[in-house]
Coordinates of C-alpha atoms and ligand atoms in Angstrom, one line a residue:
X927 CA 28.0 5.2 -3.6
X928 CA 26.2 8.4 -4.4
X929 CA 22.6 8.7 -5.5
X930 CA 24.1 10.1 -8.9
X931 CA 26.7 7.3 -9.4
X932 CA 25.5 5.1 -12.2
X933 CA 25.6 1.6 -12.0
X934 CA 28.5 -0.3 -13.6
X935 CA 28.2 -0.9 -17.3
X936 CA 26.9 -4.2 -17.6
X937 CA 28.5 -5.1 -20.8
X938 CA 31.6 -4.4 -19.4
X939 CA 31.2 -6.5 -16.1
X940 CA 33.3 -9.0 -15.6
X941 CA 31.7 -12.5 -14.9
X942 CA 34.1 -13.7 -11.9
X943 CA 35.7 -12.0 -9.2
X944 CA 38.5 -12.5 -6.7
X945 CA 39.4 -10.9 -4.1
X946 CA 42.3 -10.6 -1.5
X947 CA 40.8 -9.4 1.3
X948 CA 44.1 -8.1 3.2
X949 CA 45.2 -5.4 5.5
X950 CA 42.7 -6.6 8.0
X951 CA 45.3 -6.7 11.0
X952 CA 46.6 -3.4 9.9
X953 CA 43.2 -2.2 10.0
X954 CA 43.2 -3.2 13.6
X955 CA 46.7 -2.3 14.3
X956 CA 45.7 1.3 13.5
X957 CA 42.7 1.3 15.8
X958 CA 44.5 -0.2 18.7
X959 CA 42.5 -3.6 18.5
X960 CA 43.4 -7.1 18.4
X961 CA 44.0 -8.5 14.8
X962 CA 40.9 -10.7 15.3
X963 CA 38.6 -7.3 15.2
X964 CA 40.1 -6.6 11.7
X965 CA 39.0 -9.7 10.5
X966 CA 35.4 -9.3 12.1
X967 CA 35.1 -5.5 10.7
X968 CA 36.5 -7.6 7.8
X969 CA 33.6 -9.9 8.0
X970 CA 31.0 -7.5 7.6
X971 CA 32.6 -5.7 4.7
X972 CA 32.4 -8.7 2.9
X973 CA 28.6 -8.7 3.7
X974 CA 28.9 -5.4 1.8
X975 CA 30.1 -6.6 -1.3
X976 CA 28.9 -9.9 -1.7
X977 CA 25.2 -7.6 -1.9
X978 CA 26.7 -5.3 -4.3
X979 CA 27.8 -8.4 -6.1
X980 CA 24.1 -9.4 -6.4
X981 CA 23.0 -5.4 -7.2
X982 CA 25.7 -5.3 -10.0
X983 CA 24.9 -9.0 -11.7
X984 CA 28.5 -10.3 -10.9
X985 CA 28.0 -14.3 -11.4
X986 CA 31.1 -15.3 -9.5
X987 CA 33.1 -14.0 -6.4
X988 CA 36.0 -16.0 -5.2
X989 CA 37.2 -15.0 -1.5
X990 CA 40.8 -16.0 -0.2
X991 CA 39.5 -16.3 3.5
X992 CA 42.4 -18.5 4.8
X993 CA 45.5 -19.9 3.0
X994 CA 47.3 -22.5 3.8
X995 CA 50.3 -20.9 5.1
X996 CA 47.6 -19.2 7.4
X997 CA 48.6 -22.1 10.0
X998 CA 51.4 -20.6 11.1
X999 CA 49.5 -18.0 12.9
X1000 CA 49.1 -17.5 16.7
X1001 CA 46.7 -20.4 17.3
X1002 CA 44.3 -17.6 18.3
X1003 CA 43.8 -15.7 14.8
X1004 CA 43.8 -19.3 13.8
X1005 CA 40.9 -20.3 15.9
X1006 CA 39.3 -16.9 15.6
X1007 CA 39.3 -17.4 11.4
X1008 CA 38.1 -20.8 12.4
X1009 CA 35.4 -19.4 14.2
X1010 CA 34.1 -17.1 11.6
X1011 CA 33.5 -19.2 8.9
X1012 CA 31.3 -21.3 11.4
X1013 CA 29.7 -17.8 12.6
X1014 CA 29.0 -16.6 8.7
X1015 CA 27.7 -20.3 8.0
X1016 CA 25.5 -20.6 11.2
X1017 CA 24.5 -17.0 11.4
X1018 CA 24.4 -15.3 7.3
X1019 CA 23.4 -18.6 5.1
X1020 CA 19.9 -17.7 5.8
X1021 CA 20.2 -14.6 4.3
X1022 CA 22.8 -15.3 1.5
X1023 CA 20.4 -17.7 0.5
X1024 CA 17.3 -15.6 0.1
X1025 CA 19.8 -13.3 -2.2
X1026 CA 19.9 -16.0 -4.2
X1027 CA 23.5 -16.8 -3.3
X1028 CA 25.2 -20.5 -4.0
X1029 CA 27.9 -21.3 -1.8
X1030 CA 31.2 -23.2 -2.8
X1031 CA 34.4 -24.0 -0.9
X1032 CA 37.8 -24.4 -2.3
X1033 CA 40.6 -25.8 -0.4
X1034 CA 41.8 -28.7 1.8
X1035 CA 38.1 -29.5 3.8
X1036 CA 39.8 -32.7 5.4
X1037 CA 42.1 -30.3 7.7
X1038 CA 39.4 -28.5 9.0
X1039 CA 37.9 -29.5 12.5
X1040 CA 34.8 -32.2 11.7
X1041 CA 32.0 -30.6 12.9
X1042 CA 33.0 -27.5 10.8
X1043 CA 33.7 -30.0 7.6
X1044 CA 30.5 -31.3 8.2
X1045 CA 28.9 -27.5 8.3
X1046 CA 30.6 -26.5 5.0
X1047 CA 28.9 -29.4 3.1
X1048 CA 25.6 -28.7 4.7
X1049 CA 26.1 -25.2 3.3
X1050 CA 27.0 -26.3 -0.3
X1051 CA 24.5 -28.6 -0.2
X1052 CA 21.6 -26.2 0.9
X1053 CA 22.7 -24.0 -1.4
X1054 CA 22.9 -25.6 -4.7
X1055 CA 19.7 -25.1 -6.4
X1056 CA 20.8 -20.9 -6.1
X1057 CA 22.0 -18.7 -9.2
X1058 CA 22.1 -15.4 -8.8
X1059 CA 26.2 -15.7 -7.7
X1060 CA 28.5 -18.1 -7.2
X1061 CA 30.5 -17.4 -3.8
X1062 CA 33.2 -19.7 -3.8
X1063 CA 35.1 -19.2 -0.4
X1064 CA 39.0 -20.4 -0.4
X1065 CA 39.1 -21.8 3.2
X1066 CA 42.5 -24.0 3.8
X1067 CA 43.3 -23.1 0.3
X1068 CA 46.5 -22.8 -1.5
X1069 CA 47.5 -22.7 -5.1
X1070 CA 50.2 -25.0 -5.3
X1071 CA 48.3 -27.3 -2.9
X1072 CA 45.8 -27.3 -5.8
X1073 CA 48.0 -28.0 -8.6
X1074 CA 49.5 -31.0 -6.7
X1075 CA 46.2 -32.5 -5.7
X1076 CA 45.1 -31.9 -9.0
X1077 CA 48.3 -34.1 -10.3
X1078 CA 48.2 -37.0 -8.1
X1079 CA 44.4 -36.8 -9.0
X1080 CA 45.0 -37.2 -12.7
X1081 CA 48.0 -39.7 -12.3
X1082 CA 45.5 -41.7 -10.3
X1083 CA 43.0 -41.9 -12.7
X1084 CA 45.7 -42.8 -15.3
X1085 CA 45.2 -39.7 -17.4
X1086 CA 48.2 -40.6 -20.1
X1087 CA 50.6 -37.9 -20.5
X1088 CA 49.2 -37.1 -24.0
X1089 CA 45.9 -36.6 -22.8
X1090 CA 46.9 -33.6 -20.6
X1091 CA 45.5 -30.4 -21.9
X1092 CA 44.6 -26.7 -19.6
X1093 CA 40.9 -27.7 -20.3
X1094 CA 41.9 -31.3 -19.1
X1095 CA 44.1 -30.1 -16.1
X1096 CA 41.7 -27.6 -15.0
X1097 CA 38.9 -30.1 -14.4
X1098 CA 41.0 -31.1 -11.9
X1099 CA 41.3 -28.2 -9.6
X1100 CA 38.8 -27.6 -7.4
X1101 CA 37.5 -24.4 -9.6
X1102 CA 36.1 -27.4 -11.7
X1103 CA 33.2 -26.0 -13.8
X1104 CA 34.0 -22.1 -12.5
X1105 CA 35.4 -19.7 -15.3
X1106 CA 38.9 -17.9 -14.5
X1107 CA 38.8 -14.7 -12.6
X1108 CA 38.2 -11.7 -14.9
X1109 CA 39.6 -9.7 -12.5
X1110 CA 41.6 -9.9 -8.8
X1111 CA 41.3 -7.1 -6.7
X1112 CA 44.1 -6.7 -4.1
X1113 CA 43.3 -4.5 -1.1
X1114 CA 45.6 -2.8 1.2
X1115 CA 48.4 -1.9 -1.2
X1116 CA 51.0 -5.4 -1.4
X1117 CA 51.6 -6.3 -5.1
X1118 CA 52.2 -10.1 -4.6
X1119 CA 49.8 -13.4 -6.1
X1120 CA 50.5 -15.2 -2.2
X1121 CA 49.9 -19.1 -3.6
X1122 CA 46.1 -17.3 -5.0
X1123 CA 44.8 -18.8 -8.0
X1124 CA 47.7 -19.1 -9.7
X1125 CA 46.7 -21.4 -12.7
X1126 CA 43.3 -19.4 -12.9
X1127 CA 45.1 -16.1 -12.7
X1128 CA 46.8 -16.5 -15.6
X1129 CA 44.9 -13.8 -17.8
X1130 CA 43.0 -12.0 -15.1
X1131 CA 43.6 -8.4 -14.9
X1132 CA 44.8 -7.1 -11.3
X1133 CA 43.4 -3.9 -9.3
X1134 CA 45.2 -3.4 -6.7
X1135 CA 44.1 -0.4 -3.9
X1136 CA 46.0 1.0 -0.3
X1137 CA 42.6 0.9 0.8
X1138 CA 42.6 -2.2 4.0
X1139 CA 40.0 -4.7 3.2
X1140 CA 37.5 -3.8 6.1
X1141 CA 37.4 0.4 4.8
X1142 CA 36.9 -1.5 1.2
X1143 CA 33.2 -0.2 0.3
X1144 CA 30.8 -0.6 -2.1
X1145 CA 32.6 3.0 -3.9
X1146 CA 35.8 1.5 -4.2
X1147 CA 34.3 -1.7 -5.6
X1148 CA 32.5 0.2 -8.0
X1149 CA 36.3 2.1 -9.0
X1150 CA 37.6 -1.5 -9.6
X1151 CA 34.7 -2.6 -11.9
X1152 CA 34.7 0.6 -13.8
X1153 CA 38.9 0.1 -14.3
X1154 CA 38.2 -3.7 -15.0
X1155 CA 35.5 -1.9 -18.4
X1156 CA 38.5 0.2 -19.4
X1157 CA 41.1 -2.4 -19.8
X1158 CA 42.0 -3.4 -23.3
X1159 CA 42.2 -7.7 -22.7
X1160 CA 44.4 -9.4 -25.2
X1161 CA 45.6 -12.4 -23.8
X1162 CA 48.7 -11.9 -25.2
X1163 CA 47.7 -11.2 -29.0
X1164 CA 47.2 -7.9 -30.4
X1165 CA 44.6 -6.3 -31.2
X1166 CA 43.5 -6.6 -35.3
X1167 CA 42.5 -2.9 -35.1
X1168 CA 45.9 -1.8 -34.0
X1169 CA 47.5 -4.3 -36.4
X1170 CA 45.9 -2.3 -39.6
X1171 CA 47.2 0.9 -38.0
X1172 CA 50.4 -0.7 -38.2
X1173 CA 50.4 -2.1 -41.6
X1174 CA 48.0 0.8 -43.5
Ligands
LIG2359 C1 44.5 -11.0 5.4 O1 44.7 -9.8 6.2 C2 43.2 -11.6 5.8 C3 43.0 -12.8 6.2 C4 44.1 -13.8 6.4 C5 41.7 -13.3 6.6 C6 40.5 -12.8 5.8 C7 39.3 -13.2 6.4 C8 38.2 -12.4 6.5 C9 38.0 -11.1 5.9 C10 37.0 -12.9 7.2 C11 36.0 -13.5 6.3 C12 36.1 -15.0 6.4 C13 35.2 -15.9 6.1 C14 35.5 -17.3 6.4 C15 33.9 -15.7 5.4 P1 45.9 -9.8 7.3 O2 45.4 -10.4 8.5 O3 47.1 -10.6 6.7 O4 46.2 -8.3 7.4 P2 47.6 -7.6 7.6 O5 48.5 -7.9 6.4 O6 47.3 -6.2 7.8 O7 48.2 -8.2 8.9

């Protein structure tokens, strides 16, 4: 960002952010590297926004880090993904931390390896007492997964059928307590949700860029949140200003 760019307006800001952080093996494709350098350039992009996140006054930042059709990758970019959430966690909490950043996972924990299980919580847990932003990291996570956890959940706490509600249902996901996305950003140019958020995402407003996630910077971020302050949100009503145009 230039010296002469002006910080987002803050009014305008919204509260939670999500992002898809793809094009990371494309990234690499183009560079003649392994996919698993994508993700790592990827890695320290995300370092990159997560501080403008803190600079701008974002409160929440949801990252889709691994999915759970991600599985059905060469065990290799599996292991590799594997290994840089235990990385980021063993080598960036200390950090995070002191930037006042609480971490949250979302997702299936109980797949992951146990030591790493056990690392995540550790995290969470040291975490907690911080406020400055929320960054909830979707490891293992999938949205229908979600919904059908959050079902058999309910059904096994006898929730009866008139009781079910959105607020009730969505104390049942694992955003419990975390407001929907405001807006999704989408790098590297694919205009598809990909099993992301997709109770949350219902009114979230989409910006979705060419740019690959590791070339994503803190200028381009700053694009997105100044679109995001331009967008007339209606949530399917209509405006009562344009109605008395209408109807004068
Ligand atoms: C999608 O790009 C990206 C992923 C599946 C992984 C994203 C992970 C990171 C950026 C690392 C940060 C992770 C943690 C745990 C903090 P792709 O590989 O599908 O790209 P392509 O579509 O170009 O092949």
């Amino acid at each position: 960002m230039s010296q002469t760019t002006p910080p987002p307006d803050a009014n305008k800001l919204p509260a939670h952010v999500a992002i898809i952080m793809d094009g990371n093996g494309r990234w690499a494709l183009k560079r003649g590297l392994p996919r698993l350098a994508g993700h790592r350039a990827g890695t320290e992009n995300l370092r990159r926004v997560i501080r403008a996140c803190v600079e701008f006054g974002i409160q929440y930042l949801t990252i889709y880090a691994f999915s759970t059709e991600n599985w059905g990758r060469p065990r290799e970019e599996v292991n590799g993904l594997l290994r840089i959430l235990e990385d980021v966690i063993d080598k960036e909490l200390k950090e995070l931390s002191d930037q006042g950043v609480r971490l949250r996972h979302i997702g299936r924990l109980d797949q992951l390896p146990s030591h790493l299980q056990q690392k995540v919580l550790d995290a969470v847990e040291l975490t907690k007492g911080n406020s400055r932003l929320t960054l909830n990291v979707a490891f293992n996570y999938g949205g229908r997964d979600e919904i059908i956890q959050a079902v058999q959940h309910m059904m096994r706490d006898g929730v009866q059928p008139d009781d079910v509600s959105p607020e009730t249902f969505s104390r049942y996901l694992y955003t419990v307590g975390i407001p929907d996305p405001d807006l999704i950003i989408r790098t590297s140019g694919e205009l598809r949700i990909s099993n992301f958020l997709i109770w949350q995402a219902a009114y979230s407003e989409w910006y979705v860029t060419p740019t690959y996630w590791p070339d994503f910077d803190k200028d381009e971020f700053h694009k997105a949140l100044e679109t995001f302050a331009n967008r007339d949100r209606r949530y399917g009503k209509i405006n009562s200003s344009d109605y008395e145009k209408n109807h004068a």
